[in-house]
Amino acid sequence: MRYIIIGAGAIGGTVGGRLAEAGHDVVLVARGAHHDALRASGLRVSTPDGTRTHRLPVVQHPVDLGELRAGDVLFLAVKTQHCEAAVDAWGGRPVAGGGTAAEVLPLVCAQNGVESERIALRRFRRVYGVCVWLPATHVEPGAVSAAGAPYTGMLHIGRYPTGTDETARLIAADLEQSKIIAPVVPDVMRWKYGKLLSNLANSIEAVTGLITDDAAVELFRRARTEGETVLAAAGIEAVGEQEQKEARGDRIRFEPFDRSERGGGSSWQSLSRGTGTIEADYLNGEIALLGRLHGVPTPVNDALQSVANDFARERRAPGSMPVADLVALVASAGQRGIGPSRRRGNGPGVCATGH
């Protein structure tokens, strides 16, 4: 199988680099300065076992690749806010032997949140979900780093909405050969909802820095409690923290290879690169959406979603808001009654505002 890595950033670049290192056929899809750096100097992947540069085919647009092959796997690793554009761009591409990508090729969704699979299934007939646990960083064009050892990460994979098949098992086998643990599960969305609850911390980390302050820890606890309450109201099952820990066990350790502490997660990295967008609408915003649908107030997640979007739109530096200021902002939003229980049917509310 040939892997088309659509979005060769922290996750896509790391997975693509590991697959290439194991001898698999890989094509990278990237944009802007990252694309130019990959074309000029290759993909530099730094891990605890060394730094390797992979000279791989790189394209910006589907047309640059030409006709797709019948054995291609589209590995979608763009942020969820870019998912629809990617699905539109790749879905209609012709495949050798007949049909289009959307009709015949598997599309693997490796993003935080739970919306990308649903977006993809509108166009693609064969959609696979991936629950990503892979601490990785991409802030410099042409380079990614991942500090997991001896395995780089863990990717649970399964058919969307449920089930498994031979394609999932073949992809998992290739990932396992590439130092990535890849359990094949029939309930991949249960895993992704569990990860979603963890990713509610992303906005806090993005705007205030690594969550070490007691006040930041408490704010995350409140956001997660809202999330758990909303999922229960919606009848959605999520993998618990203990089951996640048991799945990883001691098979993956965090080993900073450059003597540095862990960097920020995916949302922090978006702010660091000044992309102008952030995934908060599909993390905290997913909880807010479900809260409005099921009549559950979500003032903490409402405020976190809004402040993260403000940071991205204004291209503010990651970690530049004191924790006390964020806590005060959330409290102020709650006092103004910005939540579905008090604004249902009244239109938009608050205008404040992972790995």
mmCIF file of C-alpha atoms in Angstrom:
data_model
loop_
_atom_site.group_PDB
_atom_site.id
_atom_site.type_symbol
_atom_site.label_atom_id
_atom_site.label_comp_id
_atom_site.label_asym_id
_atom_site.label_seq_id
_atom_site.Cartn_x
_atom_site.Cartn_y
_atom_site.Cartn_z
ATOM 1 C CA MET A 1 0.000 0.000 0.000
ATOM 2 C CA ARG A 2 1.072 3.564 -0.679
ATOM 3 C CA TYR A 3 0.291 6.093 2.041
ATOM 4 C CA ILE A 4 -0.751 9.600 0.988
ATOM 5 C CA ILE A 5 -0.182 11.691 4.123
ATOM 6 C CA ILE A 6 -2.571 14.636 3.756
ATOM 7 C CA GLY A 7 -1.217 17.122 6.272
ATOM 8 C CA ALA A 8 2.419 16.255 6.995
ATOM 9 C CA GLY A 9 2.594 18.184 10.274
ATOM 10 C CA ALA A 10 3.300 16.847 13.753
ATOM 11 C CA ILE A 11 1.184 13.687 13.468
ATOM 12 C CA GLY A 12 1.197 13.210 9.699
ATOM 13 C CA GLY A 13 4.902 13.931 9.389
ATOM 14 C CA THR A 14 5.825 11.612 12.235
ATOM 15 C CA VAL A 15 3.649 8.766 10.944
ATOM 16 C CA GLY A 16 4.839 9.315 7.386
ATOM 17 C CA GLY A 17 8.475 9.372 8.473
ATOM 18 C CA ARG A 18 8.141 6.203 10.530
ATOM 19 C CA LEU A 19 6.338 4.404 7.687
ATOM 20 C CA ALA A 20 9.057 5.470 5.241
ATOM 21 C CA GLU A 21 11.765 4.348 7.650
ATOM 22 C CA ALA A 22 10.150 0.892 7.730
ATOM 23 C CA GLY A 23 10.249 0.723 3.929
ATOM 24 C CA HIS A 24 6.691 1.701 3.058
ATOM 25 C CA ASP A 25 5.776 3.877 0.079
ATOM 26 C CA VAL A 26 4.858 7.378 1.303
ATOM 27 C CA VAL A 27 3.793 10.649 -0.328
ATOM 28 C CA LEU A 28 3.603 13.837 1.734
ATOM 29 C CA VAL A 29 1.040 16.588 1.210
ATOM 30 C CA ALA A 30 1.924 19.967 2.682
ATOM 31 C CA ARG A 31 1.503 23.676 2.034
ATOM 32 C CA GLY A 32 3.463 26.903 2.117
ATOM 33 C CA ALA A 33 6.865 27.110 3.774
ATOM 34 C CA HIS A 34 6.567 23.541 5.086
ATOM 35 C CA HIS A 35 6.027 22.219 1.545
ATOM 36 C CA ASP A 36 8.977 24.235 0.252
ATOM 37 C CA ALA A 37 11.260 22.968 3.022
ATOM 38 C CA LEU A 38 10.225 19.356 2.420
ATOM 39 C CA ARG A 39 10.904 19.711 -1.290
ATOM 40 C CA ALA A 40 14.259 21.376 -0.752
ATOM 41 C CA SER A 41 15.703 19.436 2.173
ATOM 42 C CA GLY A 42 13.438 16.478 2.930
ATOM 43 C CA LEU A 43 11.471 15.604 6.065
ATOM 44 C CA ARG A 44 13.580 15.705 9.220
ATOM 45 C CA VAL A 45 12.158 13.430 11.924
ATOM 46 C CA SER A 46 13.731 13.575 15.389
ATOM 47 C CA THR A 47 13.013 10.804 17.899
ATOM 48 C CA PRO A 48 14.834 9.392 20.941
ATOM 49 C CA ASP A 49 16.616 6.933 18.644
ATOM 50 C CA GLY A 50 18.050 9.646 16.404
ATOM 51 C CA THR A 51 17.283 12.148 13.666
ATOM 52 C CA ARG A 52 16.612 10.947 10.145
ATOM 53 C CA THR A 53 15.928 12.859 6.961
ATOM 54 C CA HIS A 54 13.535 11.286 4.476
ATOM 55 C CA ARG A 55 13.554 12.390 0.852
ATOM 56 C CA LEU A 56 9.966 11.645 -0.102
ATOM 57 C CA PRO A 57 7.624 12.771 -2.880
ATOM 58 C CA VAL A 58 5.901 15.993 -1.787
ATOM 59 C CA VAL A 59 2.878 17.709 -3.340
ATOM 60 C CA GLN A 60 0.688 20.686 -2.446
ATOM 61 C CA HIS A 61 -2.456 19.732 -4.354
ATOM 62 C CA PRO A 62 -4.031 16.441 -5.493
ATOM 63 C CA VAL A 63 -3.570 17.358 -9.151
ATOM 64 C CA ASP A 64 0.206 17.466 -8.574
ATOM 65 C CA LEU A 65 0.162 13.739 -7.811
ATOM 66 C CA GLY A 66 -1.813 12.740 -10.884
ATOM 67 C CA GLU A 67 -3.902 9.574 -10.948
ATOM 68 C CA LEU A 68 -4.181 7.693 -7.693
ATOM 69 C CA ARG A 69 -3.488 3.966 -7.377
ATOM 70 C CA ALA A 70 -5.986 1.290 -6.400
ATOM 71 C CA GLY A 71 -3.883 0.372 -3.354
ATOM 72 C CA ASP A 72 -3.490 3.907 -1.999
ATOM 73 C CA VAL A 73 -4.464 4.817 1.557
ATOM 74 C CA LEU A 74 -5.411 8.441 2.178
ATOM 75 C CA PHE A 75 -4.172 9.280 5.668
ATOM 76 C CA LEU A 76 -5.882 12.518 6.680
ATOM 77 C CA ALA A 77 -3.921 14.393 9.356
ATOM 78 C CA VAL A 78 -4.985 18.001 8.809
ATOM 79 C CA LYS A 79 -6.724 19.775 11.680
ATOM 80 C CA THR A 80 -10.486 19.207 11.748
ATOM 81 C CA GLN A 81 -11.196 22.786 10.663
ATOM 82 C CA HIS A 82 -9.434 21.958 7.369
ATOM 83 C CA CYS A 83 -11.021 18.533 6.943
ATOM 84 C CA GLU A 84 -13.905 19.525 4.670
ATOM 85 C CA ALA A 85 -11.611 21.307 2.214
ATOM 86 C CA ALA A 86 -9.310 18.278 2.094
ATOM 87 C CA VAL A 87 -12.204 15.871 1.551
ATOM 88 C CA ASP A 88 -13.490 18.054 -1.290
ATOM 89 C CA ALA A 89 -10.049 18.273 -2.885
ATOM 90 C CA TRP A 90 -9.282 14.548 -2.818
ATOM 91 C CA GLY A 91 -12.698 12.899 -3.106
ATOM 92 C CA GLY A 92 -13.131 13.381 -6.844
ATOM 93 C CA ARG A 93 -9.618 12.384 -7.900
ATOM 94 C CA PRO A 94 -9.550 9.486 -10.406
ATOM 95 C CA VAL A 95 -8.121 6.142 -9.388
ATOM 96 C CA ALA A 96 -6.316 3.812 -11.789
ATOM 97 C CA GLY A 97 -8.659 1.000 -12.787
ATOM 98 C CA GLY A 98 -11.802 3.095 -12.388
ATOM 99 C CA GLY A 99 -13.736 5.137 -9.878
ATOM 100 C CA THR A 100 -12.809 8.075 -7.732
ATOM 101 C CA ALA A 101 -10.974 8.257 -4.425
ATOM 102 C CA ALA A 102 -14.262 8.772 -2.584
ATOM 103 C CA GLU A 103 -15.734 5.672 -4.218
ATOM 104 C CA VAL A 104 -12.903 3.171 -3.859
ATOM 105 C CA LEU A 105 -10.091 4.288 -1.531
ATOM 106 C CA PRO A 106 -9.920 4.122 2.266
ATOM 107 C CA LEU A 107 -9.752 7.462 4.066
ATOM 108 C CA VAL A 108 -8.155 7.325 7.506
ATOM 109 C CA CYS A 109 -9.049 10.229 9.822
ATOM 110 C CA ALA A 110 -6.291 10.898 12.361
ATOM 111 C CA GLN A 111 -7.431 14.054 14.126
ATOM 112 C CA ASN A 112 -8.457 15.150 17.571
ATOM 113 C CA GLY A 113 -12.195 15.519 18.073
ATOM 114 C CA VAL A 114 -15.011 13.408 16.652
ATOM 115 C CA GLU A 115 -16.295 15.378 13.665
ATOM 116 C CA SER A 116 -13.846 14.611 10.850
ATOM 117 C CA GLU A 117 -15.158 11.087 10.275
ATOM 118 C CA ARG A 118 -18.706 12.390 9.890
ATOM 119 C CA ILE A 119 -17.523 15.057 7.430
ATOM 120 C CA ALA A 120 -15.627 12.429 5.454
ATOM 121 C CA LEU A 121 -18.492 9.933 5.339
ATOM 122 C CA ARG A 122 -20.626 12.393 3.381
ATOM 123 C CA ARG A 123 -18.255 11.826 0.452
ATOM 124 C CA PHE A 124 -16.125 8.752 1.103
ATOM 125 C CA ARG A 125 -17.601 5.257 1.285
ATOM 126 C CA ARG A 126 -14.732 3.743 3.294
ATOM 127 C CA VAL A 127 -13.895 5.848 6.342
ATOM 128 C CA TYR A 128 -11.674 4.796 9.238
ATOM 129 C CA GLY A 129 -11.306 6.555 12.561
ATOM 130 C CA VAL A 130 -8.038 6.810 14.442
ATOM 131 C CA CYS A 131 -7.649 7.745 18.090
ATOM 132 C CA VAL A 132 -4.275 9.475 18.214
ATOM 133 C CA TRP A 133 -1.999 9.234 21.214
ATOM 134 C CA LEU A 134 1.341 10.322 19.800
ATOM 135 C CA PRO A 135 3.177 13.207 21.485
ATOM 136 C CA ALA A 136 4.724 15.085 18.571
ATOM 137 C CA THR A 137 5.728 18.630 17.667
ATOM 138 C CA HIS A 138 5.862 20.631 14.445
ATOM 139 C CA VAL A 139 6.833 24.287 14.718
ATOM 140 C CA GLU A 140 9.661 24.508 12.149
ATOM 141 C CA PRO A 141 9.134 24.018 8.391
ATOM 142 C CA GLY A 142 10.495 20.681 7.221
ATOM 143 C CA ALA A 143 10.881 19.211 10.709
ATOM 144 C CA VAL A 144 8.866 17.196 13.217
ATOM 145 C CA SER A 145 9.835 15.600 16.500
ATOM 146 C CA ALA A 146 8.307 12.880 18.659
ATOM 147 C CA ALA A 147 9.584 11.877 22.089
ATOM 148 C CA GLY A 148 7.795 8.549 22.592
ATOM 149 C CA ALA A 149 9.971 5.481 23.205
ATOM 150 C CA PRO A 150 10.458 2.665 22.494
ATOM 151 C CA TYR A 151 7.271 3.108 20.459
ATOM 152 C CA THR A 152 6.526 6.502 18.960
ATOM 153 C CA GLY A 153 2.846 6.414 19.856
ATOM 154 C CA MET A 154 -0.415 4.491 19.870
ATOM 155 C CA LEU A 155 -3.104 4.764 17.185
ATOM 156 C CA HIS A 156 -6.346 2.850 17.769
ATOM 157 C CA ILE A 157 -7.969 2.246 14.376
ATOM 158 C CA GLY A 158 -11.366 0.966 13.252
ATOM 159 C CA ARG A 159 -14.106 1.422 10.685
ATOM 160 C CA TYR A 160 -16.410 4.398 11.076
ATOM 161 C CA PRO A 161 -18.932 4.356 12.610
ATOM 162 C CA THR A 162 -18.185 0.865 13.961
ATOM 163 C CA GLY A 163 -16.498 -2.377 13.040
ATOM 164 C CA THR A 164 -13.204 -3.664 11.696
ATOM 165 C CA ASP A 165 -12.065 -5.158 8.406
ATOM 166 C CA GLU A 166 -9.013 -6.456 6.583
ATOM 167 C CA THR A 167 -7.938 -2.976 5.462
ATOM 168 C CA ALA A 168 -7.824 -1.774 9.078
ATOM 169 C CA ARG A 169 -5.740 -4.806 9.990
ATOM 170 C CA LEU A 170 -3.320 -4.251 7.094
ATOM 171 C CA ILE A 171 -2.854 -0.587 7.987
ATOM 172 C CA ALA A 172 -2.337 -1.538 11.637
ATOM 173 C CA ALA A 173 0.278 -4.120 10.645
ATOM 174 C CA ASP A 174 2.205 -1.492 8.663
ATOM 175 C CA LEU A 175 2.071 0.920 11.613
ATOM 176 C CA GLU A 176 3.260 -1.791 14.002
ATOM 177 C CA GLN A 177 6.258 -2.355 11.716
ATOM 178 C CA SER A 178 6.933 1.370 12.001
ATOM 179 C CA LYS A 179 7.291 1.628 15.800
ATOM 180 C CA ILE A 180 3.672 2.693 16.306
ATOM 181 C CA ILE A 181 1.311 0.536 18.372
ATOM 182 C CA ALA A 182 -1.955 0.181 16.436
ATOM 183 C CA PRO A 183 -4.780 -1.764 18.108
ATOM 184 C CA VAL A 184 -7.682 -2.571 15.758
ATOM 185 C CA VAL A 185 -10.933 -1.937 17.609
ATOM 186 C CA PRO A 186 -14.621 -2.204 16.625
ATOM 187 C CA ASP A 187 -15.545 0.852 18.722
ATOM 188 C CA VAL A 188 -12.998 3.452 17.653
ATOM 189 C CA MET A 189 -15.330 6.379 18.374
ATOM 190 C CA ARG A 190 -15.578 5.318 22.013
ATOM 191 C CA TRP A 191 -11.811 5.798 22.138
ATOM 192 C CA LYS A 192 -12.022 9.119 20.318
ATOM 193 C CA TYR A 193 -14.649 10.456 22.732
ATOM 194 C CA GLY A 194 -12.357 9.473 25.600
ATOM 195 C CA LYS A 195 -9.518 11.380 23.964
ATOM 196 C CA LEU A 196 -11.860 14.333 23.365
ATOM 197 C CA LEU A 197 -12.333 14.709 27.114
ATOM 198 C CA SER A 198 -8.551 14.890 27.554
ATOM 199 C CA ASN A 199 -8.258 17.400 24.726
ATOM 200 C CA LEU A 200 -10.527 19.854 26.543
ATOM 201 C CA ALA A 201 -7.261 20.972 28.165
ATOM 202 C CA ASN A 202 -5.824 22.074 24.818
ATOM 203 C CA SER A 203 -7.314 25.568 24.898
ATOM 204 C CA ILE A 204 -6.101 26.155 28.452
ATOM 205 C CA GLU A 205 -2.595 25.043 27.515
ATOM 206 C CA ALA A 206 -2.617 27.077 24.310
ATOM 207 C CA VAL A 207 -3.418 30.389 25.969
ATOM 208 C CA THR A 208 -1.677 29.972 29.371
ATOM 209 C CA GLY A 209 1.110 27.415 28.778
ATOM 210 C CA LEU A 210 1.689 23.930 30.175
ATOM 211 C CA ILE A 211 -0.890 23.039 32.808
ATOM 212 C CA THR A 212 1.048 22.913 36.058
ATOM 213 C CA ASP A 213 -0.644 25.649 38.091
ATOM 214 C CA ASP A 214 -3.296 24.382 40.529
ATOM 215 C CA ALA A 215 -5.796 26.899 39.155
ATOM 216 C CA ALA A 216 -5.255 25.624 35.590
ATOM 217 C CA VAL A 217 -5.627 22.015 36.757
ATOM 218 C CA GLU A 218 -8.896 22.913 38.459
ATOM 219 C CA LEU A 219 -10.144 24.719 35.349
ATOM 220 C CA PHE A 220 -9.463 21.619 33.262
ATOM 221 C CA ARG A 221 -11.260 19.491 35.856
ATOM 222 C CA ARG A 222 -14.324 21.701 35.497
ATOM 223 C CA ALA A 223 -14.180 21.570 31.687
ATOM 224 C CA ARG A 224 -13.864 17.773 31.766
ATOM 225 C CA THR A 225 -16.722 17.416 34.250
ATOM 226 C CA GLU A 226 -18.923 19.418 31.876
ATOM 227 C CA GLY A 227 -17.828 17.117 29.064
ATOM 228 C CA GLU A 228 -18.614 13.956 31.000
ATOM 229 C CA THR A 229 -22.029 15.339 31.964
ATOM 230 C CA VAL A 230 -22.821 16.245 28.362
ATOM 231 C CA LEU A 231 -21.761 12.852 26.986
ATOM 232 C CA ALA A 232 -23.907 11.110 29.584
ATOM 233 C CA ALA A 233 -26.895 13.271 28.629
ATOM 234 C CA ALA A 234 -26.312 12.440 24.967
ATOM 235 C CA GLY A 235 -25.990 8.708 25.670
ATOM 236 C CA ILE A 236 -22.440 8.642 24.289
ATOM 237 C CA GLU A 237 -19.960 6.183 25.785
ATOM 238 C CA ALA A 238 -16.326 7.221 26.152
ATOM 239 C CA VAL A 239 -13.287 5.215 27.188
ATOM 240 C CA GLY A 240 -12.282 6.149 30.725
ATOM 241 C CA GLU A 241 -8.874 7.367 31.856
ATOM 242 C CA GLN A 242 -8.033 4.065 33.526
ATOM 243 C CA GLU A 243 -8.756 2.033 30.384
ATOM 244 C CA GLN A 244 -6.593 4.416 28.355
ATOM 245 C CA LYS A 245 -3.721 4.063 30.818
ATOM 246 C CA GLU A 246 -4.029 0.291 30.819
ATOM 247 C CA ALA A 247 -3.963 0.225 26.997
ATOM 248 C CA ARG A 248 -0.701 2.176 26.921
ATOM 249 C CA GLY A 249 0.711 0.515 30.024
ATOM 250 C CA ASP A 250 4.448 1.084 30.236
ATOM 251 C CA ARG A 251 4.978 0.460 26.526
ATOM 252 C CA ILE A 252 5.506 4.135 25.689
ATOM 253 C CA ARG A 253 7.720 6.479 27.682
ATOM 254 C CA PHE A 254 8.314 10.179 27.161
ATOM 255 C CA GLU A 255 12.049 10.562 26.528
ATOM 256 C CA PRO A 256 13.048 14.118 25.596
ATOM 257 C CA PHE A 257 16.051 13.562 23.350
ATOM 258 C CA ASP A 258 17.225 17.193 23.456
ATOM 259 C CA ARG A 259 16.995 17.612 27.266
ATOM 260 C CA SER A 260 13.925 19.782 26.826
ATOM 261 C CA GLU A 261 10.633 19.577 28.657
ATOM 262 C CA ARG A 262 7.532 18.545 26.764
ATOM 263 C CA GLY A 263 6.352 21.258 24.421
ATOM 264 C CA GLY A 264 2.783 22.372 23.956
ATOM 265 C CA GLY A 265 0.156 20.215 22.268
ATOM 266 C CA SER A 266 -1.529 20.636 18.918
ATOM 267 C CA SER A 267 -3.483 23.796 19.770
ATOM 268 C CA TRP A 268 -0.415 25.443 21.295
ATOM 269 C CA GLN A 269 1.534 24.590 18.146
ATOM 270 C CA SER A 270 -1.131 26.183 15.937
ATOM 271 C CA LEU A 271 -0.730 29.443 17.852
ATOM 272 C CA SER A 272 3.054 29.098 17.766
ATOM 273 C CA ARG A 273 3.023 28.840 13.965
ATOM 274 C CA GLY A 274 0.585 31.759 13.676
ATOM 275 C CA THR A 275 -1.781 29.825 11.425
ATOM 276 C CA GLY A 276 -4.779 32.007 12.274
ATOM 277 C CA THR A 277 -6.933 28.968 13.092
ATOM 278 C CA ILE A 278 -7.249 26.557 15.987
ATOM 279 C CA GLU A 279 -9.221 23.359 16.611
ATOM 280 C CA ALA A 280 -11.181 24.652 19.623
ATOM 281 C CA ASP A 281 -14.522 24.544 17.745
ATOM 282 C CA TYR A 282 -14.137 20.753 17.512
ATOM 283 C CA LEU A 283 -12.869 20.184 21.073
ATOM 284 C CA ASN A 284 -14.459 22.534 23.612
ATOM 285 C CA GLY A 285 -16.930 23.439 20.859
ATOM 286 C CA GLU A 286 -18.044 19.821 20.539
ATOM 287 C CA ILE A 287 -19.017 19.838 24.211
ATOM 288 C CA ALA A 288 -20.770 23.183 23.773
ATOM 289 C CA LEU A 289 -22.693 21.840 20.772
ATOM 290 C CA LEU A 290 -23.825 18.709 22.578
ATOM 291 C CA GLY A 291 -24.729 20.799 25.601
ATOM 292 C CA ARG A 292 -27.025 22.982 23.519
ATOM 293 C CA LEU A 293 -28.581 19.949 21.876
ATOM 294 C CA HIS A 294 -29.307 18.255 25.203
ATOM 295 C CA GLY A 295 -29.980 21.233 27.457
ATOM 296 C CA VAL A 296 -26.818 20.982 29.547
ATOM 297 C CA PRO A 297 -24.999 24.209 30.516
ATOM 298 C CA THR A 298 -21.333 24.307 29.422
ATOM 299 C CA PRO A 299 -20.082 27.763 30.490
ATOM 300 C CA VAL A 300 -16.461 26.679 30.997
ATOM 301 C CA ASN A 301 -16.115 25.078 27.578
ATOM 302 C CA ASP A 302 -18.033 27.958 25.952
ATOM 303 C CA ALA A 303 -15.521 30.446 27.329
ATOM 304 C CA LEU A 304 -12.463 28.307 26.526
ATOM 305 C CA GLN A 305 -13.632 27.850 22.937
ATOM 306 C CA SER A 306 -14.116 31.574 22.537
ATOM 307 C CA VAL A 307 -10.803 32.697 24.057
ATOM 308 C CA ALA A 308 -8.838 30.141 22.006
ATOM 309 C CA ASN A 309 -10.492 31.370 18.812
ATOM 310 C CA ASP A 310 -9.666 34.959 19.749
ATOM 311 C CA PHE A 311 -6.019 34.033 20.293
ATOM 312 C CA ALA A 312 -5.829 32.322 16.898
ATOM 313 C CA ARG A 313 -7.650 35.052 14.997
ATOM 314 C CA GLU A 314 -5.525 37.804 16.574
ATOM 315 C CA ARG A 315 -2.346 35.690 16.229
ATOM 316 C CA ARG A 316 -1.515 36.175 19.877
ATOM 317 C CA ALA A 317 1.491 34.349 21.320
ATOM 318 C CA PRO A 318 0.785 30.968 22.927
ATOM 319 C CA GLY A 319 0.939 30.935 26.697
ATOM 320 C CA SER A 320 0.696 34.725 26.960
ATOM 321 C CA MET A 321 -2.424 34.923 29.172
ATOM 322 C CA PRO A 322 -1.876 34.516 32.926
ATOM 323 C CA VAL A 323 -3.876 31.638 34.370
ATOM 324 C CA ALA A 324 -5.573 33.996 36.811
ATOM 325 C CA ASP A 325 -6.846 36.109 33.913
ATOM 326 C CA LEU A 326 -8.295 33.054 32.157
ATOM 327 C CA VAL A 327 -9.976 31.869 35.358
ATOM 328 C CA ALA A 328 -11.472 35.343 35.828
ATOM 329 C CA LEU A 329 -12.694 35.402 32.229
ATOM 330 C CA VAL A 330 -14.415 32.031 32.631
ATOM 331 C CA ALA A 331 -15.996 33.180 35.885
ATOM 332 C CA SER A 332 -17.216 36.382 34.249
ATOM 333 C CA ALA A 333 -18.767 34.454 31.364
ATOM 334 C CA GLY A 334 -20.554 32.153 33.813
ATOM 335 C CA GLN A 335 -21.905 35.076 35.830
ATOM 336 C CA ARG A 336 -23.340 36.604 32.667
ATOM 337 C CA GLY A 337 -25.312 33.393 32.193
ATOM 338 C CA ILE A 338 -23.577 32.440 28.966
ATOM 339 C CA GLY A 339 -24.713 28.871 28.659
ATOM 340 C CA PRO A 340 -27.428 26.924 26.868
ATOM 341 C CA SER A 341 -29.715 26.840 29.886
ATOM 342 C CA ARG A 342 -30.144 30.636 29.760
ATOM 343 C CA ARG A 343 -29.744 31.461 26.099
ATOM 344 C CA ARG A 344 -31.430 28.527 24.352
ATOM 345 C CA GLY A 345 -32.931 29.771 21.116
ATOM 346 C CA ASN A 346 -31.369 33.224 21.462
ATOM 347 C CA GLY A 347 -28.491 32.791 19.035
ATOM 348 C CA PRO A 348 -24.743 33.063 19.734
ATOM 349 C CA GLY A 349 -23.573 33.903 23.213
ATOM 350 C CA VAL A 350 -20.122 34.579 24.618
ATOM 351 C CA CYS A 351 -17.679 36.582 22.553
ATOM 352 C CA ALA A 352 -14.659 36.086 24.675
ATOM 353 C CA THR A 353 -12.495 33.321 24.443
ATOM 354 C CA GLY A 354 -4.006 19.256 22.173
ATOM 355 C CA HIS A 355 -1.888 15.729 21.701
#
